[in-house]
mmCIF file of C-alpha atoms in Angstrom:
data_model
loop_
_atom_site.group_PDB
_atom_site.id
_atom_site.type_symbol
_atom_site.label_atom_id
_atom_site.label_comp_id
_atom_site.label_asym_id
_atom_site.label_seq_id
_atom_site.Cartn_x
_atom_site.Cartn_y
_atom_site.Cartn_z
ATOM 1 C CA MET A 26 0.000 0.000 0.000
ATOM 2 C CA ARG A 27 1.395 3.375 -0.994
ATOM 3 C CA PHE A 28 -0.498 6.691 -1.206
ATOM 4 C CA VAL A 29 -0.390 10.361 -0.235
ATOM 5 C CA HIS A 30 -3.463 11.747 1.533
ATOM 6 C CA GLU A 31 -4.074 15.425 2.217
ATOM 7 C CA THR A 32 -6.477 16.579 4.920
ATOM 8 C CA HIS A 33 -7.715 20.159 4.674
ATOM 9 C CA SER A 34 -7.902 22.403 7.716
ATOM 10 C CA GLN A 35 -11.465 23.475 8.459
ATOM 11 C CA ARG A 36 -13.649 23.876 11.521
ATOM 12 C CA VAL A 37 -17.149 22.349 11.525
ATOM 13 C CA ARG A 38 -19.913 23.540 13.819
ATOM 14 C CA PHE A 39 -22.981 21.283 13.978
ATOM 15 C CA ALA A 40 -25.886 22.526 16.113
ATOM 16 C CA THR A 41 -29.521 22.293 15.068
ATOM 17 C CA GLY A 42 -31.437 25.502 15.731
ATOM 18 C CA GLU A 43 -28.310 27.428 16.717
ATOM 19 C CA ALA A 44 -26.994 28.825 13.427
ATOM 20 C CA ALA A 45 -27.141 32.477 14.510
ATOM 21 C CA GLY A 46 -25.133 32.002 17.694
ATOM 22 C CA GLN A 47 -22.673 29.601 16.100
ATOM 23 C CA LEU A 48 -22.083 31.990 13.202
ATOM 24 C CA GLU A 49 -21.570 34.946 15.543
ATOM 25 C CA GLU A 50 -18.963 32.963 17.486
ATOM 26 C CA GLU A 51 -17.189 31.984 14.293
ATOM 27 C CA ILE A 52 -16.986 35.557 12.994
ATOM 28 C CA ALA A 53 -15.620 36.672 16.366
ATOM 29 C CA LYS A 54 -13.025 33.896 16.224
ATOM 30 C CA LEU A 55 -11.939 35.178 12.804
ATOM 31 C CA GLY A 56 -11.664 38.708 14.193
ATOM 32 C CA ALA A 57 -13.780 39.995 11.318
ATOM 33 C CA SER A 58 -15.434 43.401 11.686
ATOM 34 C CA ARG A 59 -16.744 44.042 8.156
ATOM 35 C CA VAL A 60 -18.779 41.109 6.858
ATOM 36 C CA MET A 61 -20.202 40.633 3.383
ATOM 37 C CA VAL A 62 -23.202 38.284 3.219
ATOM 38 C CA ILE A 63 -23.971 36.257 0.091
ATOM 39 C CA VAL A 64 -27.567 35.040 -0.013
ATOM 40 C CA ALA A 65 -30.137 34.558 -2.778
ATOM 41 C CA GLU A 66 -33.212 36.781 -2.680
ATOM 42 C CA PRO A 67 -35.662 34.072 -1.524
ATOM 43 C CA GLU A 68 -33.524 33.243 1.503
ATOM 44 C CA MET A 69 -33.020 36.823 2.679
ATOM 45 C CA PRO A 70 -35.555 36.615 5.554
ATOM 46 C CA MET A 71 -33.710 33.577 6.911
ATOM 47 C CA ALA A 72 -30.346 35.284 6.426
ATOM 48 C CA ASN A 73 -31.503 38.430 8.221
ATOM 49 C CA VAL A 74 -32.202 36.342 11.306
ATOM 50 C CA ILE A 75 -29.025 34.271 11.113
ATOM 51 C CA ALA A 76 -26.700 37.202 10.395
ATOM 52 C CA GLY A 77 -28.617 39.809 12.395
ATOM 53 C CA ALA A 78 -25.922 40.224 15.048
ATOM 54 C CA LEU A 79 -23.005 40.400 12.617
ATOM 55 C CA PRO A 80 -21.165 43.583 11.530
ATOM 56 C CA VAL A 81 -22.556 43.411 7.975
ATOM 57 C CA VAL A 82 -21.277 46.054 5.550
ATOM 58 C CA ALA A 83 -22.612 44.546 2.312
ATOM 59 C CA SER A 84 -25.175 42.024 1.143
ATOM 60 C CA HIS A 85 -25.133 40.481 -2.327
ATOM 61 C CA ASN A 86 -28.374 38.806 -3.431
ATOM 62 C CA GLU A 87 -27.703 38.007 -7.086
ATOM 63 C CA VAL A 88 -26.908 34.295 -7.250
ATOM 64 C CA ALA A 89 -26.873 32.045 -10.336
ATOM 65 C CA MET A 90 -26.083 28.428 -11.137
ATOM 66 C CA HIS A 91 -22.554 27.572 -12.258
ATOM 67 C CA VAL A 92 -21.275 31.055 -11.189
ATOM 68 C CA PRO A 93 -21.024 33.147 -14.377
ATOM 69 C CA VAL A 94 -17.738 35.051 -14.577
ATOM 70 C CA ASP A 95 -19.420 38.456 -14.885
ATOM 71 C CA LEU A 96 -21.453 37.798 -11.737
ATOM 72 C CA ALA A 97 -18.310 36.794 -9.855
ATOM 73 C CA GLU A 98 -16.627 40.015 -10.956
ATOM 74 C CA ARG A 99 -19.546 42.169 -9.769
ATOM 75 C CA ALA A 100 -19.684 40.444 -6.403
ATOM 76 C CA SER A 101 -15.912 40.722 -5.961
ATOM 77 C CA ALA A 102 -16.093 44.431 -6.775
ATOM 78 C CA THR A 103 -18.734 44.860 -4.058
ATOM 79 C CA ALA A 104 -16.481 43.097 -1.549
ATOM 80 C CA THR A 105 -13.570 45.370 -2.421
ATOM 81 C CA ARG A 106 -15.668 48.533 -2.463
ATOM 82 C CA SER A 107 -17.184 47.784 0.948
ATOM 83 C CA ARG A 108 -13.765 46.860 2.406
ATOM 84 C CA ALA A 109 -15.144 43.555 3.653
ATOM 85 C CA ASP A 110 -12.795 41.396 5.714
ATOM 86 C CA ALA A 111 -14.875 38.186 5.621
ATOM 87 C CA VAL A 112 -17.590 36.586 3.500
ATOM 88 C CA VAL A 113 -20.558 34.658 4.891
ATOM 89 C CA SER A 114 -22.481 32.463 2.454
ATOM 90 C CA ILE A 115 -25.985 31.378 3.447
ATOM 91 C CA GLY A 116 -27.618 29.020 0.962
ATOM 92 C CA GLY A 117 -26.961 26.174 -1.428
ATOM 93 C CA GLY A 118 -24.128 25.257 -3.761
ATOM 94 C CA SER A 119 -24.551 28.262 -6.066
ATOM 95 C CA THR A 120 -24.309 30.639 -3.113
ATOM 96 C CA THR A 121 -21.233 28.879 -1.754
ATOM 97 C CA GLY A 122 -19.776 28.876 -5.265
ATOM 98 C CA LEU A 123 -20.137 32.636 -5.567
ATOM 99 C CA ALA A 124 -18.475 33.137 -2.177
ATOM 100 C CA LYS A 125 -15.616 30.965 -3.414
ATOM 101 C CA ALA A 126 -15.261 33.118 -6.526
ATOM 102 C CA ILE A 127 -14.967 36.188 -4.314
ATOM 103 C CA ALA A 128 -12.347 34.450 -2.187
ATOM 104 C CA LEU A 129 -10.461 33.442 -5.312
ATOM 105 C CA ASN A 130 -10.368 37.078 -6.471
ATOM 106 C CA THR A 131 -9.796 38.779 -3.122
ATOM 107 C CA GLY A 132 -8.374 36.235 -0.682
ATOM 108 C CA LEU A 133 -11.167 36.919 1.853
ATOM 109 C CA PRO A 134 -12.011 34.111 4.309
ATOM 110 C CA ILE A 135 -15.399 32.370 4.024
ATOM 111 C CA VAL A 136 -17.756 31.061 6.659
ATOM 112 C CA ALA A 137 -20.371 28.848 4.991
ATOM 113 C CA VAL A 138 -23.886 28.221 6.287
ATOM 114 C CA PRO A 139 -25.344 25.531 3.989
ATOM 115 C CA THR A 140 -29.084 25.140 3.473
ATOM 116 C CA THR A 141 -28.879 22.196 1.028
ATOM 117 C CA TYR A 142 -26.826 19.008 0.670
ATOM 118 C CA ALA A 143 -24.432 20.357 -1.962
ATOM 119 C CA GLY A 144 -21.198 19.584 -0.086
ATOM 120 C CA SER A 145 -19.288 22.382 -1.804
ATOM 121 C CA GLU A 146 -18.667 23.988 1.586
ATOM 122 C CA ALA A 147 -16.245 21.158 2.458
ATOM 123 C CA THR A 148 -14.079 21.438 -0.666
ATOM 124 C CA ASN A 149 -11.345 23.680 -2.045
ATOM 125 C CA VAL A 150 -12.804 23.390 -5.545
ATOM 126 C CA TRP A 151 -14.084 26.443 -7.424
ATOM 127 C CA GLY A 152 -16.067 26.673 -10.656
ATOM 128 C CA LEU A 153 -16.788 29.518 -13.083
ATOM 129 C CA THR A 154 -18.770 29.596 -16.316
ATOM 130 C CA GLU A 155 -18.215 31.774 -19.386
ATOM 131 C CA ALA A 156 -19.424 31.341 -22.972
ATOM 132 C CA ASP A 157 -21.181 28.040 -22.156
ATOM 133 C CA GLN A 158 -17.987 26.519 -20.759
ATOM 134 C CA LYS A 159 -17.493 25.689 -17.098
ATOM 135 C CA THR A 160 -13.956 25.834 -15.745
ATOM 136 C CA THR A 161 -13.052 24.326 -12.391
ATOM 137 C CA GLY A 162 -9.904 24.459 -10.323
ATOM 138 C CA ILE A 163 -8.402 23.839 -6.900
ATOM 139 C CA ASP A 164 -7.217 26.614 -4.614
ATOM 140 C CA ASP A 165 -6.981 26.502 -0.822
ATOM 141 C CA ARG A 166 -8.123 30.135 -0.643
ATOM 142 C CA VAL A 167 -11.665 29.067 -1.551
ATOM 143 C CA LEU A 168 -11.999 26.440 1.189
ATOM 144 C CA PRO A 169 -14.311 27.970 3.820
ATOM 145 C CA ARG A 170 -12.512 28.500 7.108
ATOM 146 C CA ALA A 171 -15.545 27.124 8.893
ATOM 147 C CA ILE A 172 -18.946 25.561 8.262
ATOM 148 C CA VAL A 173 -22.045 26.090 10.378
ATOM 149 C CA TYR A 174 -24.456 23.180 9.886
ATOM 150 C CA ASP A 175 -27.981 23.648 11.209
ATOM 151 C CA ALA A 176 -30.489 21.027 10.056
ATOM 152 C CA ALA A 177 -33.379 23.371 10.859
ATOM 153 C CA LEU A 178 -32.277 25.573 7.947
ATOM 154 C CA THR A 179 -33.032 22.752 5.504
ATOM 155 C CA LEU A 180 -36.667 22.317 6.588
ATOM 156 C CA SER A 181 -37.857 24.734 3.895
ATOM 157 C CA LEU A 182 -36.134 22.650 1.216
ATOM 158 C CA PRO A 183 -38.886 20.615 -0.511
ATOM 159 C CA ALA A 184 -38.532 16.841 -0.445
ATOM 160 C CA ASP A 185 -37.907 16.560 -4.216
ATOM 161 C CA ILE A 186 -35.144 19.177 -4.141
ATOM 162 C CA SER A 187 -33.720 17.561 -1.004
ATOM 163 C CA ALA A 188 -33.604 14.260 -2.904
ATOM 164 C CA ALA A 189 -31.760 15.694 -5.911
ATOM 165 C CA SER A 190 -29.364 17.626 -3.671
ATOM 166 C CA GLY A 191 -28.672 14.519 -1.616
ATOM 167 C CA LEU A 192 -28.017 12.425 -4.722
ATOM 168 C CA ASN A 193 -25.486 15.065 -5.731
ATOM 169 C CA ALA A 194 -23.738 14.395 -2.413
ATOM 170 C CA ILE A 195 -23.837 10.650 -3.085
ATOM 171 C CA ALA A 196 -22.237 11.379 -6.467
ATOM 172 C CA HIS A 197 -19.342 13.021 -4.601
ATOM 173 C CA CYS A 198 -18.920 9.808 -2.629
ATOM 174 C CA VAL A 199 -19.148 7.471 -5.616
ATOM 175 C CA ASP A 200 -16.753 9.531 -7.731
ATOM 176 C CA SER A 201 -14.289 9.575 -4.826
ATOM 177 C CA MET A 202 -13.951 5.805 -5.123
ATOM 178 C CA TRP A 203 -12.031 6.041 -8.414
ATOM 179 C CA ALA A 204 -11.038 9.701 -8.796
ATOM 180 C CA PRO A 205 -7.409 10.611 -9.598
ATOM 181 C CA ARG A 206 -6.302 10.883 -5.942
ATOM 182 C CA SER A 207 -8.485 8.152 -4.475
ATOM 183 C CA ASP A 208 -6.990 6.398 -1.446
ATOM 184 C CA PRO A 209 -8.190 4.175 1.429
ATOM 185 C CA ILE A 210 -8.912 7.166 3.682
ATOM 186 C CA ASN A 211 -11.238 9.058 1.366
ATOM 187 C CA THR A 212 -12.786 5.739 0.304
ATOM 188 C CA ALA A 213 -13.705 5.092 3.953
ATOM 189 C CA LEU A 214 -15.145 8.606 4.254
ATOM 190 C CA ALA A 215 -17.137 8.123 1.056
ATOM 191 C CA GLU A 216 -18.568 4.800 2.200
ATOM 192 C CA ALA A 217 -19.657 6.339 5.496
ATOM 193 C CA GLY A 218 -21.150 9.271 3.595
ATOM 194 C CA ILE A 219 -23.242 7.015 1.347
ATOM 195 C CA ARG A 220 -24.485 5.072 4.360
ATOM 196 C CA ALA A 221 -25.585 8.246 6.174
ATOM 197 C CA LEU A 222 -27.198 9.757 3.069
ATOM 198 C CA ASN A 223 -28.979 6.532 2.154
ATOM 199 C CA THR A 224 -30.708 6.480 5.539
ATOM 200 C CA GLY A 225 -31.093 10.228 5.984
ATOM 201 C CA LEU A 226 -32.605 10.982 2.573
ATOM 202 C CA ARG A 227 -35.192 8.238 2.946
ATOM 203 C CA GLU A 228 -36.210 9.766 6.283
ATOM 204 C CA VAL A 229 -36.375 13.255 4.759
ATOM 205 C CA VAL A 230 -38.786 12.076 2.051
ATOM 206 C CA ALA A 231 -40.865 10.062 4.519
ATOM 207 C CA ASP A 232 -40.996 12.910 7.063
ATOM 208 C CA PRO A 233 -39.981 16.232 5.458
ATOM 209 C CA MET A 234 -40.343 18.148 8.747
ATOM 210 C CA GLY A 235 -38.362 15.637 10.781
ATOM 211 C CA ILE A 236 -34.988 16.761 12.070
ATOM 212 C CA PRO A 237 -33.160 13.400 12.530
ATOM 213 C CA GLY A 238 -33.186 12.544 8.809
ATOM 214 C CA ARG A 239 -31.971 15.996 7.835
ATOM 215 C CA GLU A 240 -29.205 15.862 10.432
ATOM 216 C CA LEU A 241 -28.062 12.523 9.080
ATOM 217 C CA ALA A 242 -28.199 13.834 5.509
ATOM 218 C CA LEU A 243 -26.031 16.818 6.480
ATOM 219 C CA GLN A 244 -23.554 14.505 8.178
ATOM 220 C CA GLY A 245 -23.322 12.444 4.985
ATOM 221 C CA THR A 246 -23.015 15.605 2.925
ATOM 222 C CA TYR A 247 -19.998 16.772 4.902
ATOM 223 C CA LEU A 248 -18.325 13.362 4.571
ATOM 224 C CA SER A 249 -19.000 13.428 0.831
ATOM 225 C CA GLY A 250 -17.373 16.826 0.451
ATOM 226 C CA VAL A 251 -14.291 15.872 2.454
ATOM 227 C CA ALA A 252 -13.863 12.672 0.426
ATOM 228 C CA PHE A 253 -14.305 14.540 -2.850
ATOM 229 C CA ALA A 254 -11.887 17.313 -1.884
ATOM 230 C CA SER A 255 -9.223 14.709 -1.179
ATOM 231 C CA ALA A 256 -9.865 12.367 -4.112
ATOM 232 C CA GLY A 257 -10.559 14.929 -6.841
ATOM 233 C CA ALA A 258 -13.096 14.918 -9.658
ATOM 234 C CA GLY A 259 -13.717 11.672 -11.489
ATOM 235 C CA LEU A 260 -15.512 11.035 -14.772
ATOM 236 C CA HIS A 261 -18.979 11.651 -13.345
ATOM 237 C CA HIS A 262 -18.173 15.192 -12.253
ATOM 238 C CA LYS A 263 -16.361 15.996 -15.477
ATOM 239 C CA ILE A 264 -19.464 14.982 -17.431
ATOM 240 C CA CYS A 265 -21.779 17.016 -15.211
ATOM 241 C CA HIS A 266 -19.556 20.098 -15.337
ATOM 242 C CA VAL A 267 -19.597 19.976 -19.126
ATOM 243 C CA LEU A 268 -23.359 19.528 -19.286
ATOM 244 C CA GLY A 269 -24.063 22.203 -16.696
ATOM 245 C CA GLY A 270 -21.873 24.814 -18.358
ATOM 246 C CA MET A 271 -22.886 23.992 -21.922
ATOM 247 C CA PHE A 272 -26.654 23.752 -21.432
ATOM 248 C CA ASN A 273 -27.189 25.586 -18.113
ATOM 249 C CA LEU A 274 -28.783 22.493 -16.609
ATOM 250 C CA PRO A 275 -29.763 22.485 -12.918
ATOM 251 C CA HIS A 276 -26.749 21.262 -10.968
ATOM 252 C CA ALA A 277 -28.109 18.714 -8.493
ATOM 253 C CA PRO A 278 -30.717 17.085 -10.801
ATOM 254 C CA THR A 279 -28.033 16.678 -13.490
ATOM 255 C CA HIS A 280 -25.851 14.760 -11.041
ATOM 256 C CA ALA A 281 -28.860 12.702 -9.967
ATOM 257 C CA VAL A 282 -29.599 11.711 -13.586
ATOM 258 C CA VAL A 283 -26.038 10.962 -14.737
ATOM 259 C CA LEU A 284 -24.772 9.049 -11.684
ATOM 260 C CA PRO A 285 -26.318 5.611 -12.367
ATOM 261 C CA TYR A 286 -24.870 5.552 -15.892
ATOM 262 C CA VAL A 287 -21.318 6.317 -14.782
ATOM 263 C CA LEU A 288 -21.666 3.806 -11.946
ATOM 264 C CA ALA A 289 -22.824 1.126 -14.404
ATOM 265 C CA LEU A 290 -19.886 1.966 -16.691
ATOM 266 C CA ASN A 291 -17.200 1.773 -14.008
ATOM 267 C CA ALA A 292 -18.441 -0.835 -11.521
ATOM 268 C CA PRO A 293 -17.364 -3.934 -13.517
ATOM 269 C CA ASN A 294 -13.764 -2.677 -13.581
ATOM 270 C CA ALA A 295 -13.679 -1.284 -10.042
ATOM 271 C CA VAL A 296 -14.627 -4.319 -7.960
ATOM 272 C CA PRO A 297 -13.340 -3.081 -4.540
ATOM 273 C CA ALA A 298 -15.148 0.245 -5.014
ATOM 274 C CA GLN A 299 -18.305 -1.525 -6.157
ATOM 275 C CA ARG A 300 -18.235 -3.643 -3.007
ATOM 276 C CA CYS A 301 -17.806 -0.563 -0.782
ATOM 277 C CA ILE A 302 -20.738 1.181 -2.423
ATOM 278 C CA ALA A 303 -22.937 -1.923 -2.236
ATOM 279 C CA ARG A 304 -22.028 -2.357 1.451
ATOM 280 C CA ALA A 305 -22.935 1.271 2.171
ATOM 281 C CA PHE A 306 -26.329 0.788 0.521
ATOM 282 C CA ASP A 307 -26.739 -2.619 2.209
ATOM 283 C CA ALA A 308 -27.571 -3.979 -1.249
ATOM 284 C CA PRO A 309 -26.447 -6.908 -3.431
ATOM 285 C CA SER A 310 -24.649 -4.533 -5.799
ATOM 286 C CA ALA A 311 -23.790 -0.843 -6.069
ATOM 287 C CA SER A 312 -26.162 -0.263 -8.987
ATOM 288 C CA GLU A 313 -29.030 -2.058 -7.241
ATOM 289 C CA GLY A 314 -28.502 -0.014 -4.097
ATOM 290 C CA LEU A 315 -28.489 3.264 -5.999
ATOM 291 C CA ALA A 316 -31.532 2.247 -8.055
ATOM 292 C CA ASP A 317 -33.474 1.381 -4.908
ATOM 293 C CA LEU A 318 -32.655 4.753 -3.322
ATOM 294 C CA ARG A 319 -33.517 6.648 -6.509
ATOM 295 C CA SER A 320 -36.862 4.870 -6.625
ATOM 296 C CA ALA A 321 -37.586 5.722 -2.986
ATOM 297 C CA LEU A 322 -36.736 9.368 -3.654
ATOM 298 C CA ASP A 323 -38.594 9.585 -6.993
ATOM 299 C CA ALA A 324 -35.391 11.013 -8.488
ATOM 300 C CA PRO A 325 -35.233 12.736 -11.912
ATOM 301 C CA VAL A 326 -34.611 10.216 -14.676
ATOM 302 C CA SER A 327 -33.517 11.944 -17.889
ATOM 303 C CA LEU A 328 -31.455 14.821 -19.230
ATOM 304 C CA ARG A 329 -34.260 15.490 -21.687
ATOM 305 C CA ASP A 330 -36.566 16.348 -18.779
ATOM 306 C CA LEU A 331 -33.947 18.809 -17.502
ATOM 307 C CA GLY A 332 -33.937 20.737 -20.779
ATOM 308 C CA MET A 333 -30.923 19.335 -22.612
ATOM 309 C CA PRO A 334 -31.431 19.106 -26.397
ATOM 310 C CA GLU A 335 -30.777 15.715 -27.982
ATOM 311 C CA SER A 336 -28.521 17.415 -30.515
ATOM 312 C CA GLY A 337 -26.225 18.412 -27.659
ATOM 313 C CA VAL A 338 -25.031 14.863 -27.040
ATOM 314 C CA VAL A 339 -22.316 14.989 -29.726
ATOM 315 C CA ASP A 340 -21.054 18.426 -28.673
ATOM 316 C CA ALA A 341 -20.930 17.313 -25.042
ATOM 317 C CA VAL A 342 -19.002 14.152 -25.918
ATOM 318 C CA ASP A 343 -16.219 16.170 -27.531
ATOM 319 C CA ALA A 344 -15.875 18.347 -24.437
ATOM 320 C CA VAL A 345 -15.998 15.395 -22.019
ATOM 321 C CA LEU A 346 -13.286 13.554 -23.953
ATOM 322 C CA VAL A 347 -10.989 16.517 -23.366
ATOM 323 C CA ALA A 348 -11.864 16.745 -19.659
ATOM 324 C CA ALA A 349 -12.025 13.026 -18.782
ATOM 325 C CA PRO A 350 -9.451 12.091 -16.137
ATOM 326 C CA ALA A 351 -6.766 9.561 -16.920
ATOM 327 C CA GLY A 352 -7.058 6.241 -15.141
ATOM 328 C CA ASN A 353 -10.842 5.905 -15.184
ATOM 329 C CA PRO A 354 -11.595 2.248 -14.276
ATOM 330 C CA THR A 355 -13.259 1.685 -17.656
ATOM 331 C CA PRO A 356 -11.436 3.257 -20.619
ATOM 332 C CA VAL A 357 -13.315 6.301 -21.902
ATOM 333 C CA SER A 358 -14.130 6.184 -25.611
ATOM 334 C CA ARG A 359 -16.195 8.338 -27.935
ATOM 335 C CA GLU A 360 -18.571 5.461 -28.653
ATOM 336 C CA GLY A 361 -18.986 4.693 -24.973
ATOM 337 C CA LEU A 362 -19.711 8.314 -24.084
ATOM 338 C CA VAL A 363 -22.233 8.684 -26.900
ATOM 339 C CA ALA A 364 -24.055 5.607 -25.635
ATOM 340 C CA LEU A 365 -23.903 6.784 -22.008
ATOM 341 C CA LEU A 366 -25.146 10.309 -22.700
ATOM 342 C CA HIS A 367 -27.842 9.206 -25.101
ATOM 343 C CA ALA A 368 -29.133 6.697 -22.548
ATOM 344 C CA ALA A 369 -29.096 9.428 -19.870
ATOM 345 C CA TRP A 370 -30.905 11.784 -22.251
ATOM 346 C CA GLU A 371 -33.589 9.189 -22.914
ATOM 347 C CA GLY A 372 -33.759 8.003 -19.311
ATOM 348 C CA GLU A 373 -33.140 4.411 -20.342
ATOM 349 C CA ALA A 374 -32.206 1.870 -17.690
ATOM 350 C CA PRO A 375 -28.392 1.693 -17.322
ATOM 351 C CA LEU A 376 -26.864 -1.493 -18.719
#
């Protein structure tokens, strides 16, 4: 056994119903006195309560999927103009992504308060979109200094959106099993993340106002992000980044649709990973476990339903071939990608 594992430095605060106090303590610990808050318009009432005691000097409410470059530039200009010394993001993956773009441009520290199961808050990965192309990178400046998890903040997230968001987190775990820097440590984290999400998401759908399921889902989300940050992006994420940037598809549902096809492609040539995933689902096989969860969650089934044109399959294949990581368990070919994406577009059962 020989590997190099990197663990990122980050503080995690987990306290249901205590986001405001936990966030205030974290900002004090940073020594910040001029805070910029990033929050989408619909979540402003929640943010006003959570950040009410903070020394806020600016609030940015324009948030968009895949973080367009021009939006990142406007938000960064606001941070500079207001002389902010810290950024607080309150919301889902797009909100966290915008805060990361600001950190990338300015070096400001982030405190993330997630309200979905995106997992981005636990990674040092950034993403920006320009001219229908999404570019991602790794930079420790974008890793939030701290995360404040409060399951009560996810209660307003509808069950169907919770399901798609949670499947996105499971995709982080699955991809971590065979990503470029996969190792036994992040594999163990990923397996634990799948197990927590598999139980938690089922409870969320069965009882949307119940706290225990949402707490468990957040726990799995954090594990998924830590595993992904260590292992890197595998084929699944490269495909979804291409599709999201090229066709402006919704982030979490795209991951939910594509995941079973990439899993079916790789599982036969990644037997140890397949066994870990199956064990986490408590299922005979990885694909059966994922299929059972997707059925329980009534997950989205096709790229067509998400708004992708069928004609886009060929264009996407060319871009994915360029982005596909070396060492994928199953060799990546043009023919294989065409078949995979067309099946995902149709919503056909994975082979």
